[in-house]
N, CA and C atoms as an extended XYZ file, in Angstrom:
231
Properties=species:S:1:pos:R:3:atomname:S:1:resname:S:1:resid:I:1 pbc="F F F"
N        82.905      -99.741       84.086 N   MET     1
C        83.941      -98.818       84.285 CA  MET     1
C        84.145      -98.229       85.714 C   MET     1
N        85.331      -98.135       86.244 N   ARG     2
C        85.490      -97.633       87.396 CA  ARG     2
C        86.486      -96.354       87.433 C   ARG     2
N        86.231      -95.360       88.162 N   LYS     3
C        87.036      -94.251       88.202 CA  LYS     3
C        88.200      -94.441       89.166 C   LYS     3
N        89.375      -93.880       88.884 N   VAL     4
C        90.562      -94.262       89.623 CA  VAL     4
C        91.169      -92.853       90.043 C   VAL     4
N        91.797      -92.810       91.176 N   ASP     5
C        92.559      -91.571       91.624 CA  ASP     5
C        93.431      -90.949       90.509 C   ASP     5
N        93.502      -89.651       90.687 N   GLU     6
C        94.391      -88.882       89.683 CA  GLU     6
C        95.864      -89.358       89.809 C   GLU     6
N        96.405      -89.483       88.462 N   ASN     7
C        97.877      -89.675       88.324 CA  ASN     7
C        98.399      -90.942       88.954 C   ASN     7
N        97.539      -92.092       89.123 N   ARG     8
C        97.884      -93.371       89.591 CA  ARG     8
C        97.490      -94.482       88.657 C   ARG     8
N        98.300      -95.442       88.467 N   CYS     9
C        97.985      -96.650       87.606 CA  CYS     9
C        96.746      -97.316       88.249 C   CYS     9
N        95.716      -97.553       87.419 N   PRO    10
C        94.518      -98.223       88.027 CA  PRO    10
C        94.632      -99.614       88.267 C   PRO    10
N        95.902     -100.341       88.102 N   PHE    11
C        96.096     -101.709       88.147 CA  PHE    11
C        96.988     -101.872       89.456 C   PHE    11
N        98.131     -101.137       89.476 N   CYS    12
C        99.052     -101.368       90.745 CA  CYS    12
C        99.079     -100.179       91.640 C   CYS    12
N        98.646      -98.926       91.329 N   GLY    13
C        98.656      -97.761       92.100 CA  GLY    13
C        99.725      -96.902       92.066 C   GLY    13
N       100.797      -97.350       91.096 N   SER    14
C       102.010      -96.668       90.987 CA  SER    14
C       101.782      -95.214       90.377 C   SER    14
N       102.679      -94.291       90.742 N   LYS    15
C       102.625      -92.894       90.171 CA  LYS    15
C       103.656      -92.817       89.056 C   LYS    15
N       104.252      -93.848       88.689 N   GLU    16
C       105.236      -93.896       87.601 CA  GLU    16
C       104.457      -94.101       86.394 C   GLU    16
N       103.737      -93.193       85.651 N   ILE    17
C       102.994      -93.304       84.558 CA  ILE    17
C       103.248      -92.284       83.402 C   ILE    17
N       102.923      -92.629       82.344 N   ASN    18
C       103.087      -91.672       81.103 CA  ASN    18
C       101.643      -91.591       80.471 C   ASN    18
N       101.284      -90.426       79.942 N   ILE    19
C       100.102      -90.335       79.170 CA  ILE    19
C       100.730      -90.143       77.713 C   ILE    19
N       100.296      -91.007       76.866 N   LEU    20
C       100.633      -90.999       75.491 CA  LEU    20
C        99.530      -90.293       74.629 C   LEU    20
N       100.011      -89.391       73.841 N   VAL    21
C        99.224      -88.355       72.937 CA  VAL    21
C        99.791      -88.657       71.695 C   VAL    21
N        98.698      -88.759       70.739 N   PRO    22
C        99.166      -88.917       69.223 CA  PRO    22
C        99.962      -87.772       68.827 C   PRO    22
N       101.031      -88.103       68.007 N   THR    23
C       101.968      -87.008       67.411 CA  THR    23
C       101.973      -87.407       65.877 C   THR    23
N       102.168      -86.442       65.142 N   TYR    24
C       102.140      -86.618       63.678 CA  TYR    24
C       103.413      -86.335       63.060 C   TYR    24
N       103.831      -87.045       62.036 N   ALA    25
C       105.050      -86.778       61.259 CA  ALA    25
C       104.883      -86.751       59.796 C   ALA    25
N       105.798      -86.177       59.156 N   SER    26
C       105.719      -86.219       57.709 CA  SER    26
C       107.265      -86.225       57.372 C   SER    26
N       107.374      -86.878       56.154 N   CYS    27
C       108.774      -87.057       55.617 CA  CYS    27
C       108.838      -86.638       54.116 C   CYS    27
N       109.982      -85.989       53.817 N   HIS    28
C       110.175      -85.661       52.389 CA  HIS    28
C       111.674      -85.615       52.153 C   HIS    28
N       112.080      -85.647       50.845 N   THR    29
C       113.568      -85.691       50.499 CA  THR    29
C       113.976      -84.082       50.172 C   THR    29
N       115.169      -83.946       50.586 N   GLU    30
C       115.718      -82.522       50.309 CA  GLU    30
C       117.261      -82.785       50.078 C   GLU    30
N       117.569      -82.223       48.836 N   ASN    31
C       119.031      -82.580       48.397 CA  ASN    31
C       119.482      -83.964       48.466 C   ASN    31
N       118.474      -84.971       48.377 N   GLY    32
C       118.906      -86.315       48.410 CA  GLY    32
C       118.957      -86.976       49.749 C   GLY    32
N       118.565      -86.126       50.800 N   LYS    33
C       118.503      -86.773       52.174 CA  LYS    33
C       117.080      -86.665       52.631 C   LYS    33
N       116.618      -87.591       53.401 N   LEU    34
C       115.290      -87.882       54.111 CA  LEU    34
C       115.154      -86.734       55.277 C   LEU    34
N       114.210      -86.012       55.177 N   VAL    35
C       113.810      -84.998       56.229 CA  VAL    35
C       112.473      -85.399       56.819 C   VAL    35
N       112.588      -85.674       58.157 N   ALA    36
C       111.368      -85.805       58.995 CA  ALA    36
C       110.948      -84.670       59.796 C   ALA    36
N       109.692      -84.291       59.744 N   GLU    37
C       109.192      -83.143       60.656 CA  GLU    37
C       108.063      -83.797       61.548 C   GLU    37
N       108.197      -83.356       62.758 N   LEU    38
C       107.397      -83.942       63.739 CA  LEU    38
C       106.289      -82.660       64.145 C   LEU    38
N       105.106      -83.025       64.311 N   TYR    39
C       104.121      -82.080       64.704 CA  TYR    39
C       103.408      -82.471       65.990 C   TYR    39
N       103.146      -81.527       66.701 N   GLU    40
C       102.330      -81.778       68.012 CA  GLU    40
C       100.907      -82.076       67.726 C   GLU    40
N       100.280      -82.870       68.531 N   ALA    41
C        98.889      -83.055       68.410 CA  ALA    41
C        98.010      -81.696       68.733 C   ALA    41
N        97.060      -81.517       68.080 N   PRO    42
C        96.250      -80.306       68.385 CA  PRO    42
C        95.762      -80.424       69.956 C   PRO    42
N        95.682      -79.151       70.452 N   LYS    43
C        95.283      -79.042       71.896 CA  LYS    43
C        94.000      -79.642       72.219 C   LYS    43
N        93.122      -79.820       71.366 N   ASP    44
C        91.805      -80.390       71.473 CA  ASP    44
C        91.766      -81.899       71.124 C   ASP    44
N        92.777      -82.589       71.318 N   VAL    45
C        92.821      -84.139       70.936 CA  VAL    45
C        91.839      -84.635       72.003 C   VAL    45
N        90.945      -85.537       71.460 N   PRO    46
C        89.929      -86.083       72.378 CA  PRO    46
C        90.603      -87.108       73.255 C   PRO    46
N        90.006      -87.366       74.492 N   TYR    47
C        90.593      -88.240       75.529 CA  TYR    47
C        90.624      -89.828       74.978 C   TYR    47
N        89.659      -90.100       73.967 N   SER    48
C        89.531      -91.356       73.457 CA  SER    48
C        90.783      -91.770       72.632 C   SER    48
N        91.710      -90.543       72.187 N   GLU    49
C        92.852      -90.929       71.426 CA  GLU    49
C        94.084      -91.013       72.365 C   GLU    49
N        93.963      -90.634       73.560 N   MET    50
C        95.111      -90.843       74.586 CA  MET    50
C        94.988      -91.999       75.346 C   MET    50
N        96.097      -92.432       75.895 N   PHE    51
C        96.055      -93.587       76.788 CA  PHE    51
C        97.210      -93.591       77.734 C   PHE    51
N        97.069      -94.092       78.945 N   GLY    52
C        98.029      -94.002       79.878 CA  GLY    52
C        98.868      -95.351       79.953 C   GLY    52
N       100.068      -95.278       80.391 N   CYS    53
C       100.932      -96.470       80.397 CA  CYS    53
C       101.789      -96.449       81.734 C   CYS    53
N       101.781      -97.571       82.383 N   CYS    54
C       102.489      -97.643       83.690 CA  CYS    54
C       103.860      -97.992       83.565 C   CYS    54
N       104.811      -97.244       83.997 N   ASN    55
C       106.257      -97.806       83.899 CA  ASN    55
C       106.585      -98.868       84.828 C   ASN    55
N       105.704      -98.991       85.881 N   ASN    56
C       105.921     -100.116       86.929 CA  ASN    56
C       105.423     -101.486       86.541 C   ASN    56
N       104.178     -101.612       86.135 N   CYS    57
C       103.678     -103.024       85.787 CA  CYS    57
C       103.361     -103.093       84.283 C   CYS    57
N       103.521     -102.039       83.541 N   GLY    58
C       103.431     -102.159       82.045 CA  GLY    58
C       101.963     -102.189       81.533 C   GLY    58
N       100.974     -101.788       82.480 N   ALA    59
C        99.546     -101.796       82.065 CA  ALA    59
C        99.368     -100.551       81.184 C   ALA    59
N        98.186     -100.667       80.240 N   ARG    60
C        97.843      -99.560       79.558 CA  ARG    60
C        96.390      -99.313       79.787 C   ARG    60
N        95.910      -98.100       79.791 N   PHE    61
C        94.532      -97.878       80.326 CA  PHE    61
C        94.063      -96.563       79.597 C   PHE    61
N        92.748      -96.476       79.706 N   SER    62
C        92.081      -95.175       79.077 CA  SER    62
C        92.242      -93.992       79.882 C   SER    62
N        92.280      -92.842       79.198 N   VAL    63
C        92.235      -91.641       79.929 CA  VAL    63
C        90.782      -91.142       79.778 C   VAL    63
N        90.120      -91.000       81.001 N   LYS    64
C        88.784      -90.564       81.146 CA  LYS    64
C        88.638      -88.940       81.069 C   LYS    64
N        89.634      -88.255       81.818 N   GLU    65
C        89.490      -86.764       81.939 CA  GLU    65
C        90.954      -86.305       82.394 C   GLU    65
N        91.349      -85.096       82.087 N   ILE    66
C        92.356      -84.427       82.666 CA  ILE    66
C        91.974      -83.230       83.212 C   ILE    66
N        92.087      -83.197       84.554 N   THR    67
C        91.725      -81.989       85.442 CA  THR    67
C        93.008      -81.173       85.891 C   THR    67
N        92.660      -80.078       86.730 N   GLU    68
C        93.859      -79.443       87.326 CA  GLU    68
C        94.714      -80.164       88.192 C   GLU    68
N        94.149      -81.257       88.789 N   LYS    69
C        94.827      -82.220       89.785 CA  LYS    69
C        95.608      -83.241       88.873 C   LYS    69
N        95.263      -83.489       87.736 N   GLY    70
C        95.899      -84.388       86.897 CA  GLY    70
C        95.131      -85.345       86.108 C   GLY    70
N        95.516      -86.542       85.637 N   ALA    71
C        94.733      -87.315       84.745 CA  ALA    71
C        93.826      -88.314       85.678 C   ALA    71
N        92.671      -88.659       85.236 N   ILE    72
C        91.740      -89.653       85.659 CA  ILE    72
C        91.682      -90.698       84.632 C   ILE    72
N        92.051      -91.931       85.080 N   PHE    73
C        92.109      -93.038       84.264 CA  PHE    73
C        90.962      -93.943       84.456 C   PHE    73
N        90.546      -94.831       83.591 N   GLU    74
C        89.439      -95.756       83.516 CA  GLU    74
C        89.940      -97.102       82.995 C   GLU    74
N        89.438      -98.171       83.682 N   VAL    75
C        89.664      -99.456       83.165 CA  VAL    75
C        88.437     -100.191       83.159 C   VAL    75
N        88.315     -101.283       82.321 N   THR    76
C        87.141     -102.010       82.106 CA  THR    76
C        87.328     -103.155       83.028 C   THR    76
N        86.347     -103.434       83.893 N   LYS    77
C        86.365     -104.635       84.857 CA  LYS    77
C        86.232     -106.041       84.098 C   LYS    77
């Protein structure tokens, strides 16, 4: 594993990235209509459940840590 600078794609170096965090939804019917409710992930979601996605090159990578400066990503060589 190698540590990469904050807020940059570990493959192409782009700053055009997103961090994907799991969200949860439930559905039920109400008066014959389907109702969907979205829930935010708990604030203590482990980094292992998050991943980064580069809008420039399309790569996906692991989130190692989130600090005051931003996200630190890791990739396997």
